Short mmCIF file of N, CA, C and O in Angstrom, two decimals:
data_model
loop_
_atom_site.label_atom_id
_atom_site.label_comp_id
_atom_site.label_asym_id
_atom_site.label_seq_id
_atom_site.Cartn_x
_atom_site.Cartn_y
_atom_site.Cartn_z
N MET A 1 0.67 -1.52 -0.15
CA MET A 1 -0.26 -0.05 -0.30
C MET A 1 1.03 1.17 0.10
O MET A 1 2.32 1.40 0.42
N ASP A 2 0.72 2.20 -0.76
CA ASP A 2 1.76 3.90 -0.76
C ASP A 2 1.27 4.31 -0.14
O ASP A 2 0.34 4.49 1.16
N GLN A 3 2.34 4.78 0.63
CA GLN A 3 1.81 5.78 1.59
C GLN A 3 1.32 7.03 0.67
O GLN A 3 1.64 8.20 0.30
N PRO A 4 -0.84 7.35 2.06
CA PRO A 4 -0.91 8.63 0.73
C PRO A 4 -0.31 10.19 1.74
O PRO A 4 0.45 9.68 2.99
N ARG A 5 -0.09 11.12 0.94
CA ARG A 5 -0.12 12.56 1.28
C ARG A 5 -1.29 12.75 2.38
O ARG A 5 -2.15 12.64 1.54
N LEU A 6 -0.53 12.72 4.50
CA LEU A 6 -1.76 13.84 5.03
C LEU A 6 -1.80 14.83 4.83
O LEU A 6 -1.16 15.53 4.31
N PHE A 7 -3.42 14.97 5.26
CA PHE A 7 -3.37 16.61 5.32
C PHE A 7 -2.79 17.86 6.14
O PHE A 7 -2.84 16.26 7.51
N ASP A 8 -2.30 18.48 6.84
CA ASP A 8 -1.69 19.61 7.89
C ASP A 8 -3.17 19.74 8.74
O ASP A 8 -2.93 19.61 10.33
N ASP A 9 -3.87 20.31 8.02
CA ASP A 9 -5.17 21.23 8.37
C ASP A 9 -6.13 21.06 7.80
O ASP A 9 -6.12 20.89 6.58
N GLU A 10 -7.29 21.10 8.81
CA GLU A 10 -9.18 21.46 8.18
C GLU A 10 -8.84 22.43 7.29
O GLU A 10 -9.74 22.50 6.09
N SER A 11 -7.79 24.06 7.05
CA SER A 11 -7.73 24.51 6.12
C SER A 11 -7.90 24.03 4.87
O SER A 11 -8.42 25.00 3.17
N GLU A 12 -6.35 23.03 5.37
CA GLU A 12 -6.59 22.96 3.45
C GLU A 12 -7.18 22.09 3.22
O GLU A 12 -7.51 22.27 1.69
N ILE A 13 -7.45 21.26 3.51
CA ILE A 13 -9.23 20.24 3.02
C ILE A 13 -10.08 21.15 2.38
O ILE A 13 -10.65 20.73 0.98
N ARG A 14 -10.29 22.71 3.39
CA ARG A 14 -11.47 23.28 2.77
C ARG A 14 -10.87 24.10 1.30
O ARG A 14 -12.12 23.90 0.87
N ALA A 15 -10.06 24.32 1.15
CA ALA A 15 -9.37 25.45 0.44
C ALA A 15 -9.87 24.51 -1.57
O ALA A 15 -9.67 24.68 -2.00
N ILE A 16 -9.50 23.10 -1.23
CA ILE A 16 -9.34 22.19 -2.01
C ILE A 16 -11.01 21.50 -2.47
O ILE A 16 -11.47 21.98 -3.45
N GLY A 17 -11.61 21.65 -1.66
CA GLY A 17 -13.24 21.33 -1.74
C GLY A 17 -13.61 23.10 -2.38
O GLY A 17 -14.14 23.02 -3.85
N ARG A 18 -13.31 23.93 -1.67
CA ARG A 18 -13.79 25.53 -2.02
C ARG A 18 -13.08 25.68 -3.45
O ARG A 18 -13.61 26.31 -4.39
N GLY A 19 -12.45 24.72 -4.28
CA GLY A 19 -10.90 25.17 -5.18
C GLY A 19 -11.78 24.50 -6.10
O GLY A 19 -11.79 24.55 -7.22
N LEU A 20 -12.64 23.35 -5.96
CA LEU A 20 -13.23 22.21 -6.81
C LEU A 20 -14.18 23.02 -6.38
O LEU A 20 -15.18 23.09 -8.60
N LEU A 21 -14.93 23.54 -6.46
CA LEU A 21 -15.96 24.17 -6.55
C LEU A 21 -16.21 25.34 -7.48
O LEU A 21 -16.95 25.19 -8.43
N ASP A 22 -15.57 25.83 -7.31
CA ASP A 22 -15.54 26.62 -7.87
C ASP A 22 -14.07 26.87 -9.21
O ASP A 22 -13.72 28.18 -9.21
N ARG A 23 -13.64 26.48 -9.17
CA ARG A 23 -12.61 26.06 -10.08
C ARG A 23 -11.50 26.54 -10.32
O ARG A 23 -11.29 26.46 -10.66
N SER A 24 -10.98 27.24 -8.84
CA SER A 24 -9.79 27.31 -8.83
C SER A 24 -9.22 27.22 -7.91
O SER A 24 -7.59 27.19 -8.14
N LEU A 25 -8.63 25.20 -7.80
CA LEU A 25 -8.06 24.59 -7.97
C LEU A 25 -7.08 24.89 -8.91
O LEU A 25 -6.54 24.26 -9.77
N PRO A 26 -5.33 24.49 -7.82
CA PRO A 26 -4.64 24.35 -9.31
C PRO A 26 -4.31 22.75 -10.08
O PRO A 26 -5.19 22.24 -9.16
N LEU A 27 -4.44 22.44 -11.16
CA LEU A 27 -4.07 21.24 -11.52
C LEU A 27 -3.87 20.19 -10.83
O LEU A 27 -3.72 19.17 -10.76
N GLN A 28 -2.30 21.44 -10.36
CA GLN A 28 -1.55 20.27 -9.58
C GLN A 28 -1.99 19.63 -8.59
O GLN A 28 -1.09 18.75 -7.85
N ALA A 29 -2.58 20.03 -7.70
CA ALA A 29 -3.21 19.87 -6.47
C ALA A 29 -4.39 18.93 -6.63
O ALA A 29 -5.01 18.79 -5.52
N TRP A 30 -4.80 18.61 -7.52
CA TRP A 30 -6.02 17.58 -7.74
C TRP A 30 -5.43 16.09 -7.47
O TRP A 30 -5.81 15.87 -8.61
N THR A 31 -5.68 15.86 -6.64
CA THR A 31 -4.77 14.17 -6.03
C THR A 31 -5.79 13.48 -6.02
O THR A 31 -6.29 14.15 -5.44
N HIS A 32 -5.39 11.92 -6.21
CA HIS A 32 -5.88 11.27 -5.67
C HIS A 32 -6.31 11.83 -4.38
O HIS A 32 -7.96 11.53 -4.21
N GLU A 33 -6.04 11.77 -3.19
CA GLU A 33 -6.51 12.44 -1.82
C GLU A 33 -7.39 13.72 -1.87
O GLU A 33 -8.25 13.97 -1.33
N ALA A 34 -6.94 14.78 -2.74
CA ALA A 34 -7.47 15.93 -3.07
C ALA A 34 -9.40 15.80 -2.93
O ALA A 34 -9.75 16.02 -2.83
N HIS A 35 -8.68 14.35 -4.19
CA HIS A 35 -10.35 14.35 -5.06
C HIS A 35 -11.28 13.04 -3.63
O HIS A 35 -12.57 13.69 -3.46
N LEU A 36 -10.51 12.66 -2.13
CA LEU A 36 -11.14 12.07 -1.84
C LEU A 36 -11.67 13.29 -0.43
O LEU A 36 -12.77 13.14 0.05
N ALA A 37 -10.86 14.08 -0.88
CA ALA A 37 -10.94 15.08 0.61
C ALA A 37 -12.10 16.03 0.44
O ALA A 37 -13.05 16.81 1.14
N ALA A 38 -12.21 15.74 -1.12
CA ALA A 38 -13.28 16.61 -1.37
C ALA A 38 -14.22 16.40 -1.07
O ALA A 38 -15.89 16.79 -0.74
N CYS A 39 -14.05 15.46 -2.10
CA CYS A 39 -15.31 13.90 -1.33
C CYS A 39 -16.39 14.36 -0.11
O CYS A 39 -17.30 14.31 0.19
N LEU A 40 -15.00 13.71 1.00
CA LEU A 40 -15.41 13.50 2.00
C LEU A 40 -15.92 15.20 3.52
O LEU A 40 -16.90 15.24 3.49
N TRP A 41 -15.88 16.41 2.21
CA TRP A 41 -15.96 17.66 2.65
C TRP A 41 -17.27 17.62 2.39
O TRP A 41 -17.97 18.40 2.86
N LEU A 42 -17.58 17.30 0.60
CA LEU A 42 -19.05 18.03 0.25
C LEU A 42 -19.99 16.97 1.21
O LEU A 42 -21.09 17.38 1.56
N LEU A 43 -20.33 15.72 1.17
CA LEU A 43 -20.62 15.13 2.13
C LEU A 43 -20.82 15.41 3.72
O LEU A 43 -22.09 15.22 3.89
N VAL A 44 -19.71 16.27 4.05
CA VAL A 44 -19.56 15.78 5.63
C VAL A 44 -20.51 17.99 6.46
O VAL A 44 -21.01 18.21 7.25
N GLU A 45 -19.78 19.12 4.81
CA GLU A 45 -19.75 20.52 5.56
C GLU A 45 -20.57 20.80 4.34
O GLU A 45 -21.14 21.84 4.57
N CYS A 46 -21.12 20.28 3.50
CA CYS A 46 -22.02 20.80 2.42
C CYS A 46 -22.97 20.32 1.77
O CYS A 46 -23.74 19.49 0.90
N PRO A 47 -24.57 20.19 2.92
CA PRO A 47 -25.24 20.00 2.11
C PRO A 47 -26.83 20.44 1.89
O PRO A 47 -27.18 19.50 1.03
N GLU A 48 -26.24 21.30 0.90
CA GLU A 48 -26.24 21.78 -0.06
C GLU A 48 -25.89 21.68 -1.19
O GLU A 48 -26.55 21.67 -1.84
N VAL A 49 -25.35 20.96 -1.12
CA VAL A 49 -24.34 19.54 -2.30
C VAL A 49 -25.27 19.03 -2.62
O VAL A 49 -24.74 17.94 -1.31
N ASN A 50 -26.13 18.15 -3.64
CA ASN A 50 -26.20 16.99 -3.86
C ASN A 50 -25.65 15.88 -4.05
O ASN A 50 -24.61 16.27 -5.53
N VAL A 51 -24.38 15.62 -3.65
CA VAL A 51 -23.04 14.43 -3.89
C VAL A 51 -23.60 13.64 -5.14
O VAL A 51 -22.80 13.33 -6.72
N ASP A 52 -24.84 13.22 -5.04
CA ASP A 52 -25.11 11.56 -5.76
C ASP A 52 -25.49 12.69 -7.38
O ASP A 52 -24.99 11.81 -8.54
N ARG A 53 -25.85 13.51 -7.57
CA ARG A 53 -26.52 14.12 -8.48
C ARG A 53 -25.51 15.20 -8.90
O ARG A 53 -25.30 15.12 -10.16
N ASP A 54 -24.83 15.82 -8.11
CA ASP A 54 -23.73 17.13 -8.63
C ASP A 54 -22.30 16.92 -9.10
O ASP A 54 -21.85 17.34 -9.30
N LEU A 55 -22.18 15.38 -7.94
CA LEU A 55 -20.87 16.03 -8.22
C LEU A 55 -20.47 15.46 -9.53
O LEU A 55 -19.19 16.56 -10.34
N PRO A 56 -20.74 14.10 -10.53
CA PRO A 56 -20.28 14.66 -11.92
C PRO A 56 -20.20 15.71 -13.24
O PRO A 56 -19.25 16.00 -12.96
N GLY A 57 -21.19 17.09 -12.09
CA GLY A 57 -20.77 18.31 -12.84
C GLY A 57 -19.53 19.31 -12.82
O GLY A 57 -19.36 19.48 -13.46
N ILE A 58 -20.10 19.00 -11.40
CA ILE A 58 -19.00 19.81 -11.08
C ILE A 58 -17.41 18.94 -11.08
O ILE A 58 -16.18 20.60 -11.83
N ILE A 59 -17.09 17.62 -11.51
CA ILE A 59 -15.56 17.53 -11.22
C ILE A 59 -15.44 17.41 -13.67
O ILE A 59 -14.66 17.97 -13.56
N ARG A 60 -17.07 17.64 -13.58
CA ARG A 60 -16.41 17.99 -15.11
C ARG A 60 -16.56 19.08 -15.91
O ARG A 60 -15.42 19.67 -16.79
N ALA A 61 -16.97 20.12 -14.79
CA ALA A 61 -16.27 21.17 -15.53
C ALA A 61 -15.18 21.89 -14.51
O ALA A 61 -14.33 23.25 -14.87
N TYR A 62 -14.59 21.78 -13.49
CA TYR A 62 -13.33 21.20 -13.12
C TYR A 62 -12.53 21.17 -13.99
O TYR A 62 -11.37 22.26 -14.43
N ASN A 63 -12.75 20.17 -14.48
CA ASN A 63 -11.79 19.17 -15.70
C ASN A 63 -11.87 20.95 -17.52
O ASN A 63 -10.30 20.66 -17.20
N GLU A 64 -12.96 20.81 -17.47
CA GLU A 64 -12.55 21.83 -18.50
C GLU A 64 -11.82 23.10 -18.32
O GLU A 64 -11.58 23.85 -18.72
N ALA A 65 -12.23 23.44 -16.77
CA ALA A 65 -12.04 24.66 -16.07
C ALA A 65 -10.66 24.57 -16.13
O ALA A 65 -9.71 25.81 -16.49
N SER A 66 -10.00 23.58 -15.94
CA SER A 66 -8.34 23.86 -15.96
C SER A 66 -7.50 23.15 -17.30
O SER A 66 -5.75 23.27 -17.20
N GLY A 67 -9.33 23.30 -17.82
CA GLY A 67 -7.61 22.74 -20.20
C GLY A 67 -8.03 21.47 -20.25
O GLY A 67 -7.39 20.54 -20.80
N GLY A 68 -8.57 20.54 -18.96
CA GLY A 68 -8.79 19.49 -19.66
C GLY A 68 -9.95 19.22 -20.63
O GLY A 68 -10.57 19.68 -20.68
N THR A 69 -10.28 18.04 -20.62
CA THR A 69 -11.37 16.97 -21.49
C THR A 69 -11.70 16.11 -20.94
O THR A 69 -11.50 15.48 -19.47
N ASN A 70 -13.43 15.98 -20.86
CA ASN A 70 -14.32 15.04 -21.21
C ASN A 70 -14.05 14.09 -21.86
O ASN A 70 -15.40 14.64 -22.32
N SER A 71 -13.12 13.35 -21.66
CA SER A 71 -13.34 12.16 -23.26
C SER A 71 -13.83 10.40 -22.50
O SER A 71 -13.71 10.46 -21.35
N ASP A 72 -13.74 9.86 -23.86
CA ASP A 72 -13.98 8.25 -22.88
C ASP A 72 -12.37 8.31 -22.95
O ASP A 72 -12.40 6.66 -22.79
N THR A 73 -11.27 8.99 -23.07
CA THR A 73 -10.07 7.96 -22.69
C THR A 73 -9.36 8.80 -21.09
O THR A 73 -8.09 8.90 -20.60
N SER A 74 -10.06 10.32 -21.14
CA SER A 74 -9.38 11.28 -19.79
C SER A 74 -10.45 11.78 -18.96
O SER A 74 -12.15 12.24 -20.04
N GLY A 75 -10.06 12.53 -18.78
CA GLY A 75 -11.38 13.04 -17.48
C GLY A 75 -12.40 12.41 -16.63
O GLY A 75 -11.79 11.20 -16.18
N TYR A 76 -13.32 13.08 -16.33
CA TYR A 76 -14.18 13.04 -15.19
C TYR A 76 -14.34 10.98 -15.62
O TYR A 76 -15.06 10.69 -16.74
N HIS A 77 -14.73 10.64 -14.29
CA HIS A 77 -15.18 8.05 -14.85
C HIS A 77 -16.02 8.46 -14.05
O HIS A 77 -15.38 7.98 -12.70
N HIS A 78 -17.43 8.00 -14.60
CA HIS A 78 -18.36 8.22 -13.77
C HIS A 78 -18.03 6.23 -12.38
O HIS A 78 -18.72 7.10 -11.46
N THR A 79 -18.08 5.82 -13.18
CA THR A 79 -17.86 4.39 -12.21
C THR A 79 -17.36 4.53 -10.64
O THR A 79 -17.48 4.21 -9.70
N ILE A 80 -15.74 5.10 -11.56
CA ILE A 80 -14.79 5.32 -10.30
C ILE A 80 -15.06 5.58 -9.38
O ILE A 80 -15.11 6.48 -8.39
N THR A 81 -16.22 7.38 -9.92
CA THR A 81 -16.85 8.71 -9.22
C THR A 81 -17.75 7.63 -7.99
O THR A 81 -17.52 7.87 -6.49
N ARG A 82 -18.44 6.79 -8.71
CA ARG A 82 -19.57 6.27 -7.90
C ARG A 82 -18.68 5.34 -6.45
O ARG A 82 -19.80 5.05 -5.34
N CYS A 83 -17.78 4.88 -6.94
CA CYS A 83 -17.56 3.43 -7.18
C CYS A 83 -16.98 4.66 -4.93
O CYS A 83 -16.89 4.18 -3.87
N PHE A 84 -15.73 5.70 -5.62
CA PHE A 84 -15.28 6.24 -4.03
C PHE A 84 -16.60 6.87 -2.97
O PHE A 84 -16.57 7.45 -2.27
N VAL A 85 -17.88 7.93 -3.82
CA VAL A 85 -18.28 7.85 -2.98
C VAL A 85 -18.59 6.93 -1.93
O VAL A 85 -18.86 6.96 -0.59
N ALA A 86 -19.33 5.90 -2.26
CA ALA A 86 -19.30 4.48 -1.76
C ALA A 86 -18.75 4.44 -0.69
O ALA A 86 -18.73 4.02 0.07
N GLY A 87 -17.50 4.33 -0.56
CA GLY A 87 -16.01 3.97 -0.05
C GLY A 87 -16.03 5.59 1.14
O GLY A 87 -16.18 4.59 2.21
N VAL A 88 -16.51 6.42 0.55
CA VAL A 88 -15.55 7.24 1.97
C VAL A 88 -17.25 7.53 2.60
O VAL A 88 -16.97 7.64 3.98
N ARG A 89 -18.53 7.33 1.89
CA ARG A 89 -19.75 7.06 2.70
C ARG A 89 -19.59 5.85 3.61
O ARG A 89 -19.83 5.62 5.03
N GLN A 90 -18.70 4.53 3.06
CA GLN A 90 -18.98 3.78 4.17
C GLN A 90 -17.88 4.15 5.59
O GLN A 90 -18.00 3.47 6.42
N TRP A 91 -16.47 4.57 4.76
CA TRP A 91 -15.68 5.16 6.48
C TRP A 91 -16.40 6.14 7.17
O TRP A 91 -16.10 5.86 8.47
N LEU A 92 -16.95 6.60 6.52
CA LEU A 92 -18.08 7.35 7.32
C LEU A 92 -19.50 7.26 8.62
O LEU A 92 -19.50 7.22 9.56
N ARG A 93 -19.87 6.00 7.92
CA ARG A 93 -20.57 5.15 8.72
C ARG A 93 -19.94 4.39 9.68
O ARG A 93 -20.07 4.24 10.95
N ARG A 94 -18.32 4.04 9.52
CA ARG A 94 -17.50 3.28 10.61
C ARG A 94 -16.21 4.63 11.54
O ARG A 94 -16.12 4.00 12.63
N CYS A 95 -16.97 5.72 11.50
CA CYS A 95 -15.41 6.38 12.22
C CYS A 95 -16.48 6.99 12.96
O CYS A 95 -17.84 7.10 12.63
N ASP A 96 -15.93 7.68 13.63
CA ASP A 96 -16.75 8.65 14.97
C ASP A 96 -16.66 10.18 14.33
O ASP A 96 -16.35 9.76 13.00
N ASP A 97 -16.85 10.71 15.02
CA ASP A 97 -17.39 12.27 15.10
C ASP A 97 -16.41 13.56 14.97
O ASP A 97 -16.55 14.08 15.33
N SER A 98 -15.09 12.66 14.80
CA SER A 98 -13.84 13.46 15.08
C SER A 98 -13.79 14.13 13.62
O SER A 98 -14.81 14.73 13.05
N GLY A 99 -13.19 15.26 13.85
CA GLY A 99 -13.38 16.33 13.19
C GLY A 99 -12.91 16.18 11.74
O GLY A 99 -12.12 15.40 11.70
N LEU A 100 -12.36 16.99 10.79
CA LEU A 100 -13.20 16.56 9.95
C LEU A 100 -10.92 16.93 8.82
O LEU A 100 -11.10 15.89 8.23
N LEU A 101 -10.13 16.83 9.88
CA LEU A 101 -8.74 16.35 9.29
C LEU A 101 -9.01 15.18 9.97
O LEU A 101 -8.16 14.25 8.77
N ASP A 102 -8.29 14.20 11.07
CA ASP A 102 -8.87 12.76 11.87
C ASP A 102 -9.61 12.81 10.40
O ASP A 102 -9.63 11.60 10.12
N ARG A 103 -11.21 12.20 10.06
CA ARG A 103 -12.17 11.76 8.81
C ARG A 103 -10.98 11.80 8.56
O ARG A 103 -11.08 10.44 7.44
N VAL A 104 -10.94 12.69 7.03
CA VAL A 104 -10.01 12.82 5.56
C VAL A 104 -8.98 11.95 5.61
O VAL A 104 -8.66 11.50 5.57
N ASN A 105 -7.84 11.63 6.61
CA ASN A 105 -6.10 11.08 6.78
C ASN A 105 -6.73 10.47 7.55
O ASN A 105 -6.31 9.39 7.01
N GLY A 106 -7.76 9.79 8.20
CA GLY A 106 -7.82 7.95 8.23
C GLY A 106 -8.61 7.73 7.01
O GLY A 106 -8.34 6.35 7.21
N LEU A 107 -9.60 8.40 5.96
CA LEU A 107 -10.30 7.49 5.08
C LEU A 107 -8.28 6.95 4.55
O LEU A 107 -8.35 6.73 3.17
N LEU A 108 -7.66 8.39 4.26
CA LEU A 108 -6.91 7.90 3.07
C LEU A 108 -5.29 6.92 4.17
O LEU A 108 -4.86 6.10 2.49
N GLN A 109 -5.95 6.64 4.56
CA GLN A 109 -4.82 5.47 4.87
C GLN A 109 -5.92 3.90 5.50
O GLN A 109 -5.09 3.37 5.71
N VAL A 110 -7.32 3.79 4.93
CA VAL A 110 -7.75 2.62 5.55
C VAL A 110 -8.18 2.25 3.40
O VAL A 110 -7.70 2.47 2.86
N GLU A 111 -8.64 1.26 3.61
CA GLU A 111 -8.83 0.21 2.04
C GLU A 111 -9.74 1.50 1.44
O GLU A 111 -9.73 1.45 -0.09
N GLU A 112 -10.78 1.86 1.76
CA GLU A 112 -11.94 1.94 -0.19
C GLU A 112 -11.26 3.55 0.60
O GLU A 112 -11.00 4.42 -0.38
N GLY A 113 -10.01 4.02 0.84
CA GLY A 113 -8.88 5.76 0.46
C GLY A 113 -8.23 5.02 -0.76
O GLY A 113 -7.47 6.08 -0.86
N GLN A 114 -7.92 3.55 -0.92
CA GLN A 114 -6.88 3.24 -1.41
C GLN A 114 -7.46 3.03 -3.28
O GLN A 114 -7.80 3.35 -3.90
N ARG A 115 -5.92 3.39 -3.79
CA ARG A 115 -6.86 4.41 -5.40
C ARG A 115 -7.21 3.01 -6.29
O ARG A 115 -7.77 3.26 -7.46
N ASP A 116 -6.50 1.52 -5.64
CA ASP A 116 -7.40 0.58 -6.65
C ASP A 116 -8.26 0.12 -5.95
O ASP A 116 -8.21 -1.30 -5.90
N TRP A 117 -8.60 0.52 -5.11
CA TRP A 117 -9.76 0.69 -3.92
C TRP A 117 -11.34 0.01 -4.79
O TRP A 117 -11.25 -1.43 -4.90
N PRO A 118 -11.33 0.43 -6.09
CA PRO A 118 -12.48 -0.10 -6.46
C PRO A 118 -12.40 -1.79 -7.42
O PRO A 118 -13.01 -1.90 -7.62
N LEU A 119 -10.56 -1.99 -7.97
CA LEU A 119 -10.24 -2.74 -8.76
C LEU A 119 -10.63 -4.42 -7.49
O LEU A 119 -10.57 -5.25 -7.86
N ARG A 120 -10.91 -4.20 -6.60
CA ARG A 120 -11.67 -5.01 -5.72
C ARG A 120 -12.75 -5.34 -6.20
O ARG A 120 -13.03 -6.51 -5.81
N PHE A 121 -14.23 -4.34 -6.75
CA PHE A 121 -14.85 -5.06 -7.13
C PHE A 121 -15.05 -5.58 -9.06
O PHE A 121 -16.29 -5.57 -9.04
N PHE A 122 -14.17 -4.62 -8.97
CA PHE A 122 -14.49 -4.09 -11.08
C PHE A 122 -13.38 -5.21 -11.30
O PHE A 122 -12.01 -5.17 -11.14
N SER A 123 -12.99 -5.73 -12.52
CA SER A 123 -11.84 -6.64 -13.36
C SER A 123 -11.65 -4.95 -14.19
O SER A 123 -12.36 -3.64 -13.63
N ARG A 124 -9.71 -4.88 -14.31
CA ARG A 124 -9.42 -3.58 -14.70
C ARG A 124 -10.19 -3.29 -16.60
O ARG A 124 -10.73 -2.56 -16.96
N GLU A 125 -10.68 -4.62 -16.73
CA GLU A 125 -10.89 -4.75 -18.57
C GLU A 125 -12.53 -3.39 -17.92
O GLU A 125 -12.90 -2.56 -18.67
N ARG A 126 -13.21 -4.03 -17.46
CA ARG A 126 -14.77 -3.24 -16.97
C ARG A 126 -14.59 -1.79 -16.25
O ARG A 126 -15.29 -0.98 -17.32
N LEU A 127 -13.72 -1.47 -15.73
CA LEU A 127 -13.35 -0.62 -15.17
C LEU A 127 -13.26 0.29 -16.06
O LEU A 127 -13.77 1.73 -15.71
N PHE A 128 -11.94 0.25 -16.82
CA PHE A 128 -11.38 0.82 -18.02
C PHE A 128 -12.37 1.31 -18.77
O PHE A 128 -11.36 1.74 -20.03
N SER A 129 -13.22 -0.05 -19.24
CA SER A 129 -14.03 0.99 -20.28
C SER A 129 -14.24 2.45 -20.52
O SER A 129 -14.86 3.05 -19.77
N VAL A 130 -15.04 2.30 -22.00
CA VAL A 130 -15.23 3.47 -22.66
C VAL A 130 -16.96 3.54 -21.66
O VAL A 130 -17.62 4.41 -20.79
N GLU A 131 -17.57 2.45 -21.16
CA GLU A 131 -18.64 2.83 -20.87
C GLU A 131 -18.61 3.28 -19.67
O GLU A 131 -19.36 3.74 -18.83
N ALA A 132 -17.52 3.25 -19.23
CA ALA A 132 -17.53 2.92 -17.14
C ALA A 132 -17.09 4.29 -16.61
O ALA A 132 -17.81 4.80 -16.12
N ARG A 133 -16.61 4.87 -17.34
CA ARG A 133 -16.07 5.65 -18.24
C ARG A 133 -17.25 7.07 -18.11
O ARG A 133 -17.68 7.72 -17.27
N ARG A 134 -18.26 6.65 -18.94
CA ARG A 134 -19.88 7.70 -19.59
C ARG A 134 -20.20 7.41 -18.17
O ARG A 134 -21.03 8.81 -18.30
N GLY A 135 -20.62 6.40 -17.72
CA GLY A 135 -22.01 6.21 -16.73
C GLY A 135 -21.49 5.08 -16.00
O GLY A 135 -20.23 4.31 -15.97
N TRP A 136 -22.14 4.32 -15.18
CA TRP A 136 -22.25 3.77 -14.11
C TRP A 136 -22.57 2.45 -14.46
O TRP A 136 -23.71 1.60 -15.56
N VAL A 137 -21.77 0.94 -14.47
CA VAL A 137 -21.42 -0.55 -14.79
C VAL A 137 -21.04 -1.06 -13.64
O VAL A 137 -20.75 -0.78 -12.27
N GLU A 138 -22.07 -2.09 -13.36
CA GLU A 138 -22.69 -2.85 -12.58
C GLU A 138 -20.59 -3.46 -12.22
O GLU A 138 -20.42 -3.38 -13.49
N PRO A 139 -20.76 -3.95 -10.91
CA PRO A 139 -19.66 -4.50 -10.33
C PRO A 139 -19.10 -6.23 -11.77
O PRO A 139 -20.04 -6.70 -11.26
N ASP A 140 -18.45 -6.30 -11.43
CA ASP A 140 -17.67 -8.14 -11.81
C ASP A 140 -17.30 -8.32 -11.43
O ASP A 140 -17.35 -9.82 -11.27
N ARG A 141 -16.89 -8.18 -10.36
CA ARG A 141 -16.50 -9.16 -9.20
C ARG A 141 -16.40 -9.26 -7.61
O ARG A 141 -16.45 -10.26 -7.42
N GLU A 142 -17.16 -8.40 -7.80
CA GLU A 142 -17.66 -9.24 -5.99
C GLU A 142 -18.97 -7.67 -5.91
O GLU A 142 -18.23 -6.11 -5.84
N TYR A 143 -19.53 -7.79 -4.82
CA TYR A 143 -20.55 -6.77 -4.71
C TYR A 143 -20.17 -5.37 -3.70
O TYR A 143 -19.50 -5.81 -2.44
N LEU A 144 -20.67 -3.94 -4.55
CA LEU A 144 -19.98 -3.11 -4.11
C LEU A 144 -21.11 -2.49 -2.93
O LEU A 144 -22.46 -2.67 -3.70
N PRO A 145 -20.58 -2.19 -2.04
CA PRO A 145 -21.37 -1.18 -0.75
C PRO A 145 -21.84 -0.43 -1.55
O PRO A 145 -21.39 0.69 -2.43
N SER A 146 -23.26 -0.08 -0.91
CA SER A 146 -24.34 1.23 -1.25
C SER A 146 -23.67 2.23 -1.33
O SER A 146 -22.98 2.73 -0.44
N SER A 147 -23.82 3.58 -1.55
CA SER A 147 -23.47 5.10 -1.51
C SER A 147 -24.07 5.75 -1.72
O SER A 147 -24.38 6.98 -0.96
N GLU A 148 -25.61 4.48 -0.89
CA GLU A 148 -26.45 5.24 -0.43
C GLU A 148 -26.11 6.30 0.81
O GLU A 148 -25.55 5.67 1.55
N HIS A 149 -27.40 7.22 2.30
CA HIS A 149 -27.04 7.58 3.07
C HIS A 149 -27.32 6.80 3.96
O HIS A 149 -27.34 5.99 4.39
#
């Protein structure tokens, strides 16, 4: 398991989340850890954002504002996003109500926070298909825990 880059304070996490929303986050800051931190922050501190409905558009808009594209080979990936949203929710259900920093750094150190976590549920071929990038595909290896609240 690769060692994740942990966050030093909650303000860093909130800045990533706000930068995602207002599309000002520097592209080099949009790391795996930042993706998960932003997702957890949105779920915990932004009740006005419906993550299931809004996150795809938020990420697509950020990608385009950062000079990227959302195509069949790059940019937004729907199945991976939904998989990690399910993982973040699973983590939140079992962790205590500690502060944002502890919850995000905790997530980055457990199974659900690992880059390859989706491969537990999906074969590489299925997960990295155009169909999975464009929309939701069902897992072909193992049942994925519910992404619902």
